[in-house]
Short mmCIF file of C-alpha atoms in Angstrom, two decimals:
data_model
loop_
_atom_site.label_atom_id
_atom_site.label_comp_id
_atom_site.label_asym_id
_atom_site.label_seq_id
_atom_site.Cartn_x
_atom_site.Cartn_y
_atom_site.Cartn_z
CA PRO A 54 0.00 0.00 0.00
CA LEU A 55 0.99 3.58 -0.72
CA THR A 56 0.35 6.50 1.64
CA LEU A 57 1.23 10.16 1.32
CA THR A 58 1.20 12.81 4.02
CA TYR A 59 2.08 16.40 3.20
CA GLN A 60 1.68 19.99 4.33
CA GLU A 61 0.98 22.93 2.06
CA ARG A 62 2.93 26.14 2.58
CA GLY A 63 1.54 28.43 -0.10
CA GLU A 64 2.20 26.59 -3.36
CA ARG A 65 4.96 24.50 -1.76
CA LEU A 66 4.36 20.93 -0.57
CA ILE A 67 6.52 19.07 1.93
CA GLY A 68 5.89 15.60 3.26
CA GLU A 69 6.54 11.89 3.34
CA TYR A 70 5.25 8.93 1.40
CA ARG A 71 5.39 5.25 2.28
CA VAL A 72 5.33 2.19 0.08
CA GLY A 73 4.60 -0.56 2.55
CA ALA A 74 7.02 0.07 5.41
CA ILE A 75 9.57 1.97 3.29
CA PRO A 76 9.47 5.78 3.71
CA GLY A 77 10.54 8.47 1.28
CA ARG A 78 10.57 12.28 1.11
CA PHE A 79 8.05 14.21 -0.98
CA THR A 80 8.68 17.85 -1.98
CA GLY A 81 6.93 19.80 -4.67
CA THR A 82 4.56 22.52 -5.73
CA ARG A 83 0.86 22.83 -6.37
CA THR A 84 -0.51 25.09 -9.08
CA GLU A 85 -4.31 24.93 -9.06
CA ASN A 86 -4.98 21.17 -9.39
CA THR A 87 -1.55 20.16 -10.74
CA ILE A 88 1.11 18.75 -8.44
CA THR A 89 4.73 18.49 -9.53
CA ALA A 90 7.07 16.85 -7.04
CA ASP A 91 10.32 15.05 -6.36
CA LEU A 92 10.13 11.67 -4.66
CA ILE A 93 13.29 10.67 -2.81
CA PRO A 94 13.22 7.11 -1.48
CA ALA A 95 16.97 6.99 -0.71
CA PRO A 96 19.99 9.35 -0.78
CA ASP A 97 21.13 7.95 -4.15
CA CYS A 98 17.69 7.73 -5.77
CA ALA A 99 15.19 10.33 -7.04
CA TYR A 100 12.00 10.35 -9.09
CA THR A 101 9.83 13.08 -10.57
CA PHE A 102 6.06 13.01 -10.14
CA GLU A 103 3.33 14.92 -11.94
CA GLY A 104 -0.30 14.49 -11.01
CA THR A 105 -3.78 15.89 -10.78
CA LEU A 106 -5.49 16.62 -7.49
CA THR A 107 -9.29 16.50 -7.22
CA ASP A 108 -11.57 16.68 -4.19
CA THR A 109 -11.19 12.91 -3.71
CA THR A 110 -8.02 11.68 -5.48
CA LEU A 111 -4.43 12.37 -6.44
CA THR A 112 -3.57 10.60 -9.69
CA GLY A 113 -0.29 10.83 -11.57
CA ALA A 114 2.86 9.33 -13.00
CA PHE A 115 6.39 9.06 -11.69
CA ALA A 116 9.68 8.37 -13.45
CA PRO A 117 13.25 7.93 -12.23
CA THR A 118 15.57 10.90 -12.74
CA HIS A 119 18.49 9.36 -10.90
CA CYS A 120 17.86 5.92 -9.52
CA PRO A 121 19.82 2.88 -10.67
CA GLY A 122 17.30 0.23 -11.73
CA GLY A 123 14.34 2.54 -11.02
CA GLN A 124 11.13 1.95 -12.96
CA PRO A 125 8.43 4.45 -14.00
CA GLY A 126 4.84 3.96 -12.91
CA THR A 127 1.55 5.54 -11.90
CA TRP A 128 -0.42 5.93 -8.70
CA THR A 129 -3.91 6.81 -7.62
CA LEU A 130 -4.50 7.83 -4.02
CA GLU A 131 -7.84 8.40 -2.33
CA LEU A 132 -7.77 11.48 -0.11
CA GLN A 133 -8.78 11.10 3.50
#
């Protein structure tokens, strides 16, 4: 399971995500309903994320920018 917790500071987003028990940092920006972020699961690994935020979901795609063996993918999160 994937969870994301973040705080908004103006357009800036700062938080943490978890895939199972593995945490990672989440930093980005929000412009209207678009979120652009960096996902950092480890010091030597980074991904970019771009998604759409609605009243009930955050849906988007991620891709490795610097992560040996990293794979691209998508996620859909239900907001709570």
